Short mmCIF file of C-alpha atoms and ligand atoms in Angstrom, two decimals:
data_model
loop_
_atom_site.label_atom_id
_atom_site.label_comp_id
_atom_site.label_asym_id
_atom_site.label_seq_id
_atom_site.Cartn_x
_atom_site.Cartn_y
_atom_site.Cartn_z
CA UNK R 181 -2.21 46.32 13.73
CA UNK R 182 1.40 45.39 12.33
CA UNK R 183 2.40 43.20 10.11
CA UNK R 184 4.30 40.92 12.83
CA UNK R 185 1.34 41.50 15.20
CA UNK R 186 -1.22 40.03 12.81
CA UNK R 187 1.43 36.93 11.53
CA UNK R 188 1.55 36.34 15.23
CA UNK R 189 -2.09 36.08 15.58
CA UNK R 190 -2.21 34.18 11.57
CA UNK R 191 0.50 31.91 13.41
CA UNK R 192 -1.22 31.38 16.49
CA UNK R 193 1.68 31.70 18.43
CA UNK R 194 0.06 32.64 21.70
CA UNK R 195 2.03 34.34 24.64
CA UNK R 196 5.31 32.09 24.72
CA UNK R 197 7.05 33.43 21.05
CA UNK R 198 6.26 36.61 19.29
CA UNK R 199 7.05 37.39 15.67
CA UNK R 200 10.13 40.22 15.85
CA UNK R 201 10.21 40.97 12.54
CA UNK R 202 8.81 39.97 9.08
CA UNK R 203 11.04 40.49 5.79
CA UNK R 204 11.24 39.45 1.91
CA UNK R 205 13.69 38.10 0.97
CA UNK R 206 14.76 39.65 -2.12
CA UNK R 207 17.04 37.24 -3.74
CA UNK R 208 14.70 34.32 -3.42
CA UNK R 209 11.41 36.43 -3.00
CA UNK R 210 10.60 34.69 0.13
CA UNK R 211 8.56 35.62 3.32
CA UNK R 212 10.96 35.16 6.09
CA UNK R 213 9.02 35.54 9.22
CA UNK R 214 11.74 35.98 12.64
CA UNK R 215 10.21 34.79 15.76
CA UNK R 216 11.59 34.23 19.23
CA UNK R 217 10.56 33.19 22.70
CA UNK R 218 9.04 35.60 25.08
CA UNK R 219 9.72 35.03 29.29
CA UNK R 220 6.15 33.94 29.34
CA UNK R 221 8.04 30.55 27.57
CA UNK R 222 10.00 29.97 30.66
CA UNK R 223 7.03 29.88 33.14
CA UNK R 224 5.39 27.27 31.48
CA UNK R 225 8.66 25.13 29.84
CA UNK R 226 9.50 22.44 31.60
CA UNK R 227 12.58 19.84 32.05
CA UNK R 228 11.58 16.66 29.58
CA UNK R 229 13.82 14.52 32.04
CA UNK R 230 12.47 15.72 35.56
CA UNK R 231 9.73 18.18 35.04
CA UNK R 232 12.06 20.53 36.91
CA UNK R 233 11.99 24.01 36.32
CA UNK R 234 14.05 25.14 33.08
CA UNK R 235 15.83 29.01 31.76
CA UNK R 236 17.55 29.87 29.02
CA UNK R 237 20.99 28.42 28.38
CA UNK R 238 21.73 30.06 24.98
CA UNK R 239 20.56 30.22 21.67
CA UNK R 240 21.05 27.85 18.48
CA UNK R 241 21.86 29.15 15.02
CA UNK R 242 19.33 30.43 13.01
CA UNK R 243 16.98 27.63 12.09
CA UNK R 244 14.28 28.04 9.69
CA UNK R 245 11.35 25.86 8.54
CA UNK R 246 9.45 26.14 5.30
CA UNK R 247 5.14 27.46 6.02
CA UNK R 248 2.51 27.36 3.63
CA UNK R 249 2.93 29.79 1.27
CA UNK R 250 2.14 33.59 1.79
CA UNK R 251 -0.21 34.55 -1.55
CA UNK R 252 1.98 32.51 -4.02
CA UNK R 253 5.20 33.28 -2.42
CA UNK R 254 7.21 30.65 -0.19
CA UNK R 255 6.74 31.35 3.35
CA UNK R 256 9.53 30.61 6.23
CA UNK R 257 10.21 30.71 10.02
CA UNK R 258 13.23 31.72 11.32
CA UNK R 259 14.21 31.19 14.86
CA UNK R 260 17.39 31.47 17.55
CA UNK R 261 15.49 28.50 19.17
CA UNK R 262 16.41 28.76 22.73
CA UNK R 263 18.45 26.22 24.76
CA UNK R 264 16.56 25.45 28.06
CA UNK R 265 18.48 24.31 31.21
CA UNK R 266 16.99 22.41 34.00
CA UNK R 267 17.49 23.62 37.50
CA UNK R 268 17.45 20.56 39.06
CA UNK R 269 19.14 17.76 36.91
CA UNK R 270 21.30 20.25 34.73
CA UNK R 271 20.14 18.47 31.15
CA UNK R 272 20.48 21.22 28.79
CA UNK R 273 17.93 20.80 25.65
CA UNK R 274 16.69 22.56 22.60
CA UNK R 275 13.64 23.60 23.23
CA UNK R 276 11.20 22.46 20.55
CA UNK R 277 8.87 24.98 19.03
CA UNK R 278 4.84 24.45 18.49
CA UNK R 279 5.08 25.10 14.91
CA UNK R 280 7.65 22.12 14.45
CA UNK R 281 6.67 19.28 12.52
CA UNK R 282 8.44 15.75 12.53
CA UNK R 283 10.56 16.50 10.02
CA UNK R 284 13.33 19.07 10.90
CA UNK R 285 12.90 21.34 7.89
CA UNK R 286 8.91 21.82 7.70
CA UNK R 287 6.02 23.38 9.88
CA UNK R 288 3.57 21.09 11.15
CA UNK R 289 0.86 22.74 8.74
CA UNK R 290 3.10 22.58 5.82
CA UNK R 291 3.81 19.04 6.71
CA UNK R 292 -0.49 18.50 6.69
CA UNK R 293 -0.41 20.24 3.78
CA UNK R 294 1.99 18.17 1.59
CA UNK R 295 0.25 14.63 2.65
CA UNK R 296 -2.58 16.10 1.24
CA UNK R 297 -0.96 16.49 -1.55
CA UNK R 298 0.68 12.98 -1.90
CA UNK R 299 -2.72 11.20 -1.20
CA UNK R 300 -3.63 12.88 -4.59
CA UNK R 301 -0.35 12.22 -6.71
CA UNK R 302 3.18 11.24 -7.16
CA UNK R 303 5.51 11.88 -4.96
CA UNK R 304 7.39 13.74 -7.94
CA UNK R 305 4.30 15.61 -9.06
CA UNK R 306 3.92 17.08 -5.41
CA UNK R 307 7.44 17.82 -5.51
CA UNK R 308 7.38 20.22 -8.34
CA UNK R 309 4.32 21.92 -6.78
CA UNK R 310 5.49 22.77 -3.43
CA UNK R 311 9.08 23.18 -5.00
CA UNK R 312 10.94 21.13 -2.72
CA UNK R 313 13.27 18.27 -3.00
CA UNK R 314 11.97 14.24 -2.92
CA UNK R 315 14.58 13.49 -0.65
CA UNK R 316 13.23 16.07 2.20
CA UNK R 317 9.59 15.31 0.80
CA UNK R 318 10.17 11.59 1.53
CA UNK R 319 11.77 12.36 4.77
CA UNK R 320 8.71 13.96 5.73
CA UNK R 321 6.10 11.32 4.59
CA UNK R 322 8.69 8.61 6.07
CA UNK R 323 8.33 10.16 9.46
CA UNK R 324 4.86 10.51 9.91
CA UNK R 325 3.97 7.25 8.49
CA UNK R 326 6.59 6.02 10.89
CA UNK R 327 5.04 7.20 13.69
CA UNK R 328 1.62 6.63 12.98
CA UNK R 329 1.69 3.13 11.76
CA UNK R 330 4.00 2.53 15.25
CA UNK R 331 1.00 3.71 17.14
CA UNK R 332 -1.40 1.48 15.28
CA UNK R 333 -3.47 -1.02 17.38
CA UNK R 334 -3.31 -4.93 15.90
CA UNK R 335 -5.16 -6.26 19.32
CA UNK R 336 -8.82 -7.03 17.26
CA UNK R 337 -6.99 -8.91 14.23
CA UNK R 338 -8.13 -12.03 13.74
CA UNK R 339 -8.45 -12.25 10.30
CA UNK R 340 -5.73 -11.80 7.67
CA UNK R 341 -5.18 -11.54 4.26
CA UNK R 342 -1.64 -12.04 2.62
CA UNK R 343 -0.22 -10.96 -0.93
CA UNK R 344 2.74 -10.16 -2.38
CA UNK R 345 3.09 -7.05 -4.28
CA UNK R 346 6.25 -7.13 -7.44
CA UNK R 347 8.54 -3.97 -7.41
CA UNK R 348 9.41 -4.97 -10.68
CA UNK R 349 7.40 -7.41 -13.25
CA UNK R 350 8.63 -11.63 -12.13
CA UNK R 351 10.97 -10.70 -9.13
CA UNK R 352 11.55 -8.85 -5.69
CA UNK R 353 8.61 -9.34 -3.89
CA UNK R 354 7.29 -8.12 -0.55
CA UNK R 355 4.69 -9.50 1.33
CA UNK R 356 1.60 -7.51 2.22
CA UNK R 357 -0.54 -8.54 5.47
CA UNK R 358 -3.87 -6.91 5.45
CA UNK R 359 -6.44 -7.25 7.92
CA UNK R 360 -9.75 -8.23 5.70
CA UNK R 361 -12.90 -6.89 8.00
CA UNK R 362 -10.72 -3.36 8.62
CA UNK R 363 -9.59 -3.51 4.77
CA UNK R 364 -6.23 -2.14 5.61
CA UNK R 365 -3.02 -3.05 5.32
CA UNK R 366 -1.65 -3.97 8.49
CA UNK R 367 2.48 -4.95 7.89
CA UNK R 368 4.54 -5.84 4.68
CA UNK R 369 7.87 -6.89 4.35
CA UNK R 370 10.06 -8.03 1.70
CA UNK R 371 10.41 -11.45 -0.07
CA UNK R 372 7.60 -14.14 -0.14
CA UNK R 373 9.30 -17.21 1.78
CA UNK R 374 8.12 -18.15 4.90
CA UNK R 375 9.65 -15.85 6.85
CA UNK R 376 7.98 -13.27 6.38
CA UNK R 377 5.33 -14.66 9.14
CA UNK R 378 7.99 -14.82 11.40
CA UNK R 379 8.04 -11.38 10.74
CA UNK R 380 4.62 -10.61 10.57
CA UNK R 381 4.65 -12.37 13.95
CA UNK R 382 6.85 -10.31 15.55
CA UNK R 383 5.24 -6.96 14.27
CA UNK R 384 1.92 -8.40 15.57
CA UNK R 385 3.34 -8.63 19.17
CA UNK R 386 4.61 -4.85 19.10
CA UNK R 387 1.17 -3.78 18.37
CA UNK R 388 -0.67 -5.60 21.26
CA UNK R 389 -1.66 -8.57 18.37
CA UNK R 390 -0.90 -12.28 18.67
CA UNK R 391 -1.02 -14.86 16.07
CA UNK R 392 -2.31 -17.50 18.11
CA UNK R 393 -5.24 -14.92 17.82
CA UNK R 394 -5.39 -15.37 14.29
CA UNK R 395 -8.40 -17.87 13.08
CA UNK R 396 -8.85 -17.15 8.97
CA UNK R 397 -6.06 -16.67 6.78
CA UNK R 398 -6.72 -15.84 3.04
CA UNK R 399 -4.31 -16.36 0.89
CA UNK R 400 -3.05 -18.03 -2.53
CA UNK R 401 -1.91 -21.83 -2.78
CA UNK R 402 2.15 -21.22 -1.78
CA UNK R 403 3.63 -23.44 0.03
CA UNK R 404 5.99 -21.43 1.70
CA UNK R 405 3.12 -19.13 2.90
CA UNK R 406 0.75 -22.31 3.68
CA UNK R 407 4.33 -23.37 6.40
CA UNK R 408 4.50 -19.80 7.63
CA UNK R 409 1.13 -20.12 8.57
CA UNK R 410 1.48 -23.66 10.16
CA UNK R 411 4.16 -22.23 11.96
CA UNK R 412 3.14 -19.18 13.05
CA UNK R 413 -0.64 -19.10 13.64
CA UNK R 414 -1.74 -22.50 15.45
CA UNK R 415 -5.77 -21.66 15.64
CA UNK R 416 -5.79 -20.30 12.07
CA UNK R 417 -7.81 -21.82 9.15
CA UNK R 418 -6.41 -21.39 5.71
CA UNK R 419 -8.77 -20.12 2.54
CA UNK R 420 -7.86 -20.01 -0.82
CA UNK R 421 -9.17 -16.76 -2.02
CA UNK R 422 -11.09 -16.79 -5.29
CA UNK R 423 -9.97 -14.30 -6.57
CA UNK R 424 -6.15 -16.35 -6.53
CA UNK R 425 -8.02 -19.34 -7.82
CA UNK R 426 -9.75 -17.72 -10.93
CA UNK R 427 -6.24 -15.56 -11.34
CA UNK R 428 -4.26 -19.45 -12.18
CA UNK R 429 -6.99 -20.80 -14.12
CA UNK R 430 -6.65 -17.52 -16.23
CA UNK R 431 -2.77 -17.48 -16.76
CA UNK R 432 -3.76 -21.56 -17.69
CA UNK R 433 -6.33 -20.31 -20.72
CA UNK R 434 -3.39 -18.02 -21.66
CA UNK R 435 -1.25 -21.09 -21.98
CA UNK R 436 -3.64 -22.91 -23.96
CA UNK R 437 -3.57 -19.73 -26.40
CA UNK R 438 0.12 -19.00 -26.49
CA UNK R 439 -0.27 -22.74 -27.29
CA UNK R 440 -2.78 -23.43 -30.02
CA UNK R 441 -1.62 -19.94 -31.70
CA UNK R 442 2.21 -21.54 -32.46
CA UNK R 443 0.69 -25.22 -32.91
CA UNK R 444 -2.39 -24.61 -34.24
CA UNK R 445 -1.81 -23.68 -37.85
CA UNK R 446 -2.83 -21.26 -39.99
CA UNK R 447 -6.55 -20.97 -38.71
CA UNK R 448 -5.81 -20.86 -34.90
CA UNK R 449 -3.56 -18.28 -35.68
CA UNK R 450 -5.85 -16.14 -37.48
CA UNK R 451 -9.02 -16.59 -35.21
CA UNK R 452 -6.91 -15.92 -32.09
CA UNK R 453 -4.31 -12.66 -32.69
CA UNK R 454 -4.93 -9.63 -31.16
CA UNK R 455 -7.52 -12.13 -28.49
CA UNK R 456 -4.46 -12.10 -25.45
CA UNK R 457 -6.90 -9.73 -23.14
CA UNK R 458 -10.24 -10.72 -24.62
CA UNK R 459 -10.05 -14.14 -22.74
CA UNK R 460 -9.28 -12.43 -19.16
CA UNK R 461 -12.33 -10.18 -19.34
CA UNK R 462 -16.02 -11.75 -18.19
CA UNK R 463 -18.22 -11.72 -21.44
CA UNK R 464 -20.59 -9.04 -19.88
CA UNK R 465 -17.46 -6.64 -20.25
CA UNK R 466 -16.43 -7.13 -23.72
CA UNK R 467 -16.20 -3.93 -26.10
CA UNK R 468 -17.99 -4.49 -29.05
CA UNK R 469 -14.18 -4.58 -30.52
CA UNK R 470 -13.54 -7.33 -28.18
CA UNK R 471 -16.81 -8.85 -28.74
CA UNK R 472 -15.97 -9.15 -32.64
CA UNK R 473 -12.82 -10.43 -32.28
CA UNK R 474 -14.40 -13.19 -29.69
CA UNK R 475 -16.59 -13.96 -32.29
CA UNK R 476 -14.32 -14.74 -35.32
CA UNK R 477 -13.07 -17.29 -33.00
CA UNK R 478 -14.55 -20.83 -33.86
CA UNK R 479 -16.44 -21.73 -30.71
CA UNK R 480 -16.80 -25.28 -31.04
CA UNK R 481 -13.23 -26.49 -32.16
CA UNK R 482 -10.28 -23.86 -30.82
CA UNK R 483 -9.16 -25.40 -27.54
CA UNK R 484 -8.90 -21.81 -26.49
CA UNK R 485 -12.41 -20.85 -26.44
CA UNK R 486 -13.35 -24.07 -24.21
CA UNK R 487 -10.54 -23.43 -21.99
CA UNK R 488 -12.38 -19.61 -21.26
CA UNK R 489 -15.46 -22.04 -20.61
CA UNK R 490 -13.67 -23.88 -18.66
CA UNK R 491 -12.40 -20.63 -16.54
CA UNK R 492 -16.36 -19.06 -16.83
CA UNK R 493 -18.10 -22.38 -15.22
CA UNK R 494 -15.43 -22.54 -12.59
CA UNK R 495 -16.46 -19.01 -11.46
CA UNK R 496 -19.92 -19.93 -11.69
CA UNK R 497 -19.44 -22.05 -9.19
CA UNK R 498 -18.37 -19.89 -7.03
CA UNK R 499 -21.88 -18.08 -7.44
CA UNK R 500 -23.23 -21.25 -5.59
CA UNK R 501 -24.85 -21.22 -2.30
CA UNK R 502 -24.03 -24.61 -0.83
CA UNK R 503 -20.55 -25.91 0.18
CA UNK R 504 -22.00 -29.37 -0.61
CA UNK R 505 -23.01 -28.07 -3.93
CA UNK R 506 -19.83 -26.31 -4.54
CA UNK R 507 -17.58 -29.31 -3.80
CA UNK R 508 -19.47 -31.50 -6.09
CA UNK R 509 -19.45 -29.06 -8.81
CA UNK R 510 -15.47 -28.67 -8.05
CA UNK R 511 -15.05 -32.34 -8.76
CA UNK R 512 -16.86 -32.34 -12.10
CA UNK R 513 -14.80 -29.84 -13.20
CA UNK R 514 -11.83 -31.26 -12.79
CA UNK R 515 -12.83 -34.20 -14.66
CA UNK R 516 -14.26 -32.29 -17.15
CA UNK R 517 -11.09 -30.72 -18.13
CA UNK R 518 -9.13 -33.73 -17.63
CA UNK R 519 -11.77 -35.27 -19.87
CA UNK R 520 -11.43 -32.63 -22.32
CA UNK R 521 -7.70 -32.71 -22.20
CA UNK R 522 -6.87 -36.30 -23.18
CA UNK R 523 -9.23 -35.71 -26.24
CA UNK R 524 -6.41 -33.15 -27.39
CA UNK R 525 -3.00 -33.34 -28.58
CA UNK R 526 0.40 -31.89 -27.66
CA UNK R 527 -0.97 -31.24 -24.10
CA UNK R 528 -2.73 -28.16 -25.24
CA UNK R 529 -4.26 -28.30 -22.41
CA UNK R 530 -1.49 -29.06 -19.80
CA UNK R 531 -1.69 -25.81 -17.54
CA UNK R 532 -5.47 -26.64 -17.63
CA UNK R 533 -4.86 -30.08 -16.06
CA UNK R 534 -2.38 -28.42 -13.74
CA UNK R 535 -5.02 -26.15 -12.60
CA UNK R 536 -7.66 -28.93 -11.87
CA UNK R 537 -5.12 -31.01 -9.68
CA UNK R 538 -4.46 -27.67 -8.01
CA UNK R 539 -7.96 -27.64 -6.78
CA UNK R 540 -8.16 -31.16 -6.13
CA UNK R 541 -5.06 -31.04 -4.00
CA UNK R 542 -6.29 -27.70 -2.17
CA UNK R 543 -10.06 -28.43 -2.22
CA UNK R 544 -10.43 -28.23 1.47
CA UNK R 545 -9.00 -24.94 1.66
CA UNK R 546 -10.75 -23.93 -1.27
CA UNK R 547 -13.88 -24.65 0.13
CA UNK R 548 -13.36 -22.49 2.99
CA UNK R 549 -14.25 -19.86 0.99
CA UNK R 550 -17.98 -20.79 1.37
CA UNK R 551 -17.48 -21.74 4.83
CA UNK R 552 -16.04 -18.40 6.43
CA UNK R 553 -17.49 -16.26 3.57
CA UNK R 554 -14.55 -14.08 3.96
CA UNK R 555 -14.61 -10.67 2.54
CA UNK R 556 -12.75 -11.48 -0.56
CA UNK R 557 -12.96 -7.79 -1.82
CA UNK R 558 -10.34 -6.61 -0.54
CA UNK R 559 -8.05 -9.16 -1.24
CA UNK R 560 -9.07 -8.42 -4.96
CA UNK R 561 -9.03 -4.64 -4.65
CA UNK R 562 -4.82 -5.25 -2.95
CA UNK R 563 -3.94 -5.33 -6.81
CA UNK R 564 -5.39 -2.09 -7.20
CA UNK R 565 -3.65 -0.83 -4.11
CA UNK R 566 -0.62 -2.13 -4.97
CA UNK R 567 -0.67 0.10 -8.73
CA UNK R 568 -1.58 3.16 -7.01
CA UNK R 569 1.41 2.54 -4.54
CA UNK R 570 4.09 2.12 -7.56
CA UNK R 571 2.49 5.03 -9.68
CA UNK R 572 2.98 7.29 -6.68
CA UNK R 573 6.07 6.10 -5.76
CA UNK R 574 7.63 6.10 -9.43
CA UNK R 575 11.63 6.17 -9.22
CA UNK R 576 11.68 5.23 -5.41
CA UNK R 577 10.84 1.59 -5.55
CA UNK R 578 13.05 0.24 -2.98
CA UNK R 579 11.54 -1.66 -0.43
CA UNK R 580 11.65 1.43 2.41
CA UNK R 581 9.66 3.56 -0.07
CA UNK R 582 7.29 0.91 -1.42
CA UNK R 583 6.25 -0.06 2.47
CA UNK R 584 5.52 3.14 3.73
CA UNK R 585 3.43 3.79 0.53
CA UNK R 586 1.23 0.91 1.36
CA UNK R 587 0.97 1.71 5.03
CA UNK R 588 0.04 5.53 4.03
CA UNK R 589 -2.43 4.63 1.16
CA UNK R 590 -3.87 1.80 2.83
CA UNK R 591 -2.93 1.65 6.34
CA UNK R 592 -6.36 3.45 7.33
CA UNK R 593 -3.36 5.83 9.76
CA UNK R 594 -4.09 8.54 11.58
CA UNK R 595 -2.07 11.61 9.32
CA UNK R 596 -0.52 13.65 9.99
CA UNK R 597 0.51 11.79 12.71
CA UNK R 598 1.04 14.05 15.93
ZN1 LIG M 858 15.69 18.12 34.80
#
């Protein structure tokens, strides 16, 4: 057997191409493998405007498109491709080979190859193993994430989750739609005003989905979300996730820190440094570092301890049963803190009190939660989503990049998309 006879076969080119001739490339030690069409190609090739019967026009340029590797050296094919001209209508084409992936520079198998790859790591890590530029790395995740997530079936969605993911900490946002019983991410766009269900409405349609199909939303307490959703989805029922709940009352126990530790003399200062993370965790998670520096911390007296209590019961509640239950418990909290707060100076707890008209104001939506008993988890586990898709995307955070990230890690596509 020769060496082109058994590429041919390693290619699984079948009758219509043949390899002519392999080389190495000296300068560059590459494997450049020369193939061209065979007449068998022109019995089966057929006009893609009329089906009509097609023969060779001419022949392109050289093209070539980077393979897997050949042992640890870079593999390429090079073809004349052939121009095919129709018999009937007279459309002249290039004909487009089997081994072609979406993007113009890559094999299909390479192409498999590198999404591997970029499920695994940065886009810049994969970059320097397969030696090849981000920009035509990108171009090649772009295009099959393109084409897969335009394939991708909305019809069954009926019950959404919405976030919005930061490019960078406090500002630029885009809005991530995820569809909670699949747990993937369905559409994202950018900004967080209510637009974006205008948009979300319109992508729904292209995918066979409708928004008057819509009946749950989950989502956090913003109000230009809670008139997207008014104006958008008429059948839909809004929840207030927990996990966006519990995430306010815990940015409000920070507040009461940041607060007691520049107000609270010399003490408060003391028992509370180093503390900032402590607070956020769940007792049952503490280090025993953590746990000592919890317990220098005066339990009875620092507001910021009670306001932790405060953010423990309310997730307590959520451990209830009952929506009956749950509301009354709701309630009492509230006028717990309130309680607590007017006992207190300097409004030390003021985010507290915030928090607890929050939920008075929301309740009903807040209660949902127990009604619809929507899978929350993956509403919570978006945040984690939304790391991996900036640590693999590192340096490309524009909106384009971001987006297709999220569609490729989360999307739950079909890749490589054919
Ligand atoms: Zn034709």
């Amino acid at each position: 057997m020769t060496p082109e006879k058994m590429f041919h076969d390693l290619l699984g080119l079948g009758l219509s191409w043949m390899v002519e001739e392999c080389v190495r490339d000296g300068r560059y030690a590459k494997v450049v493998l020369r193939v061209k069409e065979t007449e068998h190609l022109w019995e089966e090739e057929r006009c893609p405007k009329c089906k009509g019967r097609v023969s060779c026009y001419d022949h392109t340029e050289p093209v070539r498109w980077r393979h897997l590797n050949c042992f640890e050296h870079e593999c390429e094919i090079e073809c004349r491709l052939p121009r095919g001209r129709c018999a009937s209508c007279e459309h002249t084409y290039r004909v487009r080979p089997p081994w072609e992936g979406k993007s113009k520079h890559f094999t299909k198998e390479f192409e498999a190859f590198t999404l591997v790859l970029a499920r695994e790591m940065p886009m810049k890590k994969v970059g320097e193993i397969v030696k090849e530029t981000d920009t035509r790395l990108w171009r090649l995740v772009l295009s099959h994430v393109d084409a897969a997530h335009g394939e991708a079936d909305f019809s069954g969605v009926t019950c959404v989750g919405v976030d919005e993911l930061s490019r960078r900490r406090g500002h630029r946002y885009v809005s991530v739609f995820a569809d909670l019983p699949q747990k993937r991410v369905i559409f994202a766009t950018e900004g967080k005003d209510q637009t974006v269900w205008d948009r979300f409405s319109e992508a729904l349609q292209a995918h066979h989905g409708d928004t008057d199909r819509i009946q749950d939303v989950s989502m956090d307490m913003s109000p230009a979300y809670m008139a997207g959703v008014a104006n958008n989805c008429p059948s839909a029922e809004i929840v207030f996730d927990k996990y966006h709940v519990i995430a306010h009352v815990n940015e409000a126990v920070d507040a009461v820190r940041r607060r007691e530790m520049s107000m609270g003399g010399y003490d408060a200062r003391q028992q509370l440094k180093e503390t900032r993370w402590v607070w956020l965790k769940n007792p049952q998670n503490l280090t025993a570092k953590e746990q000592k520096r919890l317990n220098r911390v005066d339990q009875q007296n620092r507001c910021t301890a009670k306001a932790y209590q405060m953010r423990l019961t309310l997730q307590d509640i959520y451990l209830l049963h009952e929506v009956s239950a749950a509301k009354r418990k709701l309630r009492a909290w509230c006028r717990w803190v309130r309680t607590v707060a007017r006992r207190h100076v300097s409004l030390m707890f003021a985010q507290m009190v915030k928090c607890a008209n929050m939920i008075e104001v929301h309740l009903n939506g807040i209660l949902a939660h127990w009604r619809h008993r929507l899978t929350n988890g993956f509403m919570e586990g978006l945040n984690s989503v939304f790391s991996a898709v900036k640590r693999k995307a590192r340096g490309y955070r524009s909106p384009r990049y971001l987006i297709a990230m999220l569609y490729f890690v989360a999307g739950k596509l079909r890749l490589p998309a054919t």
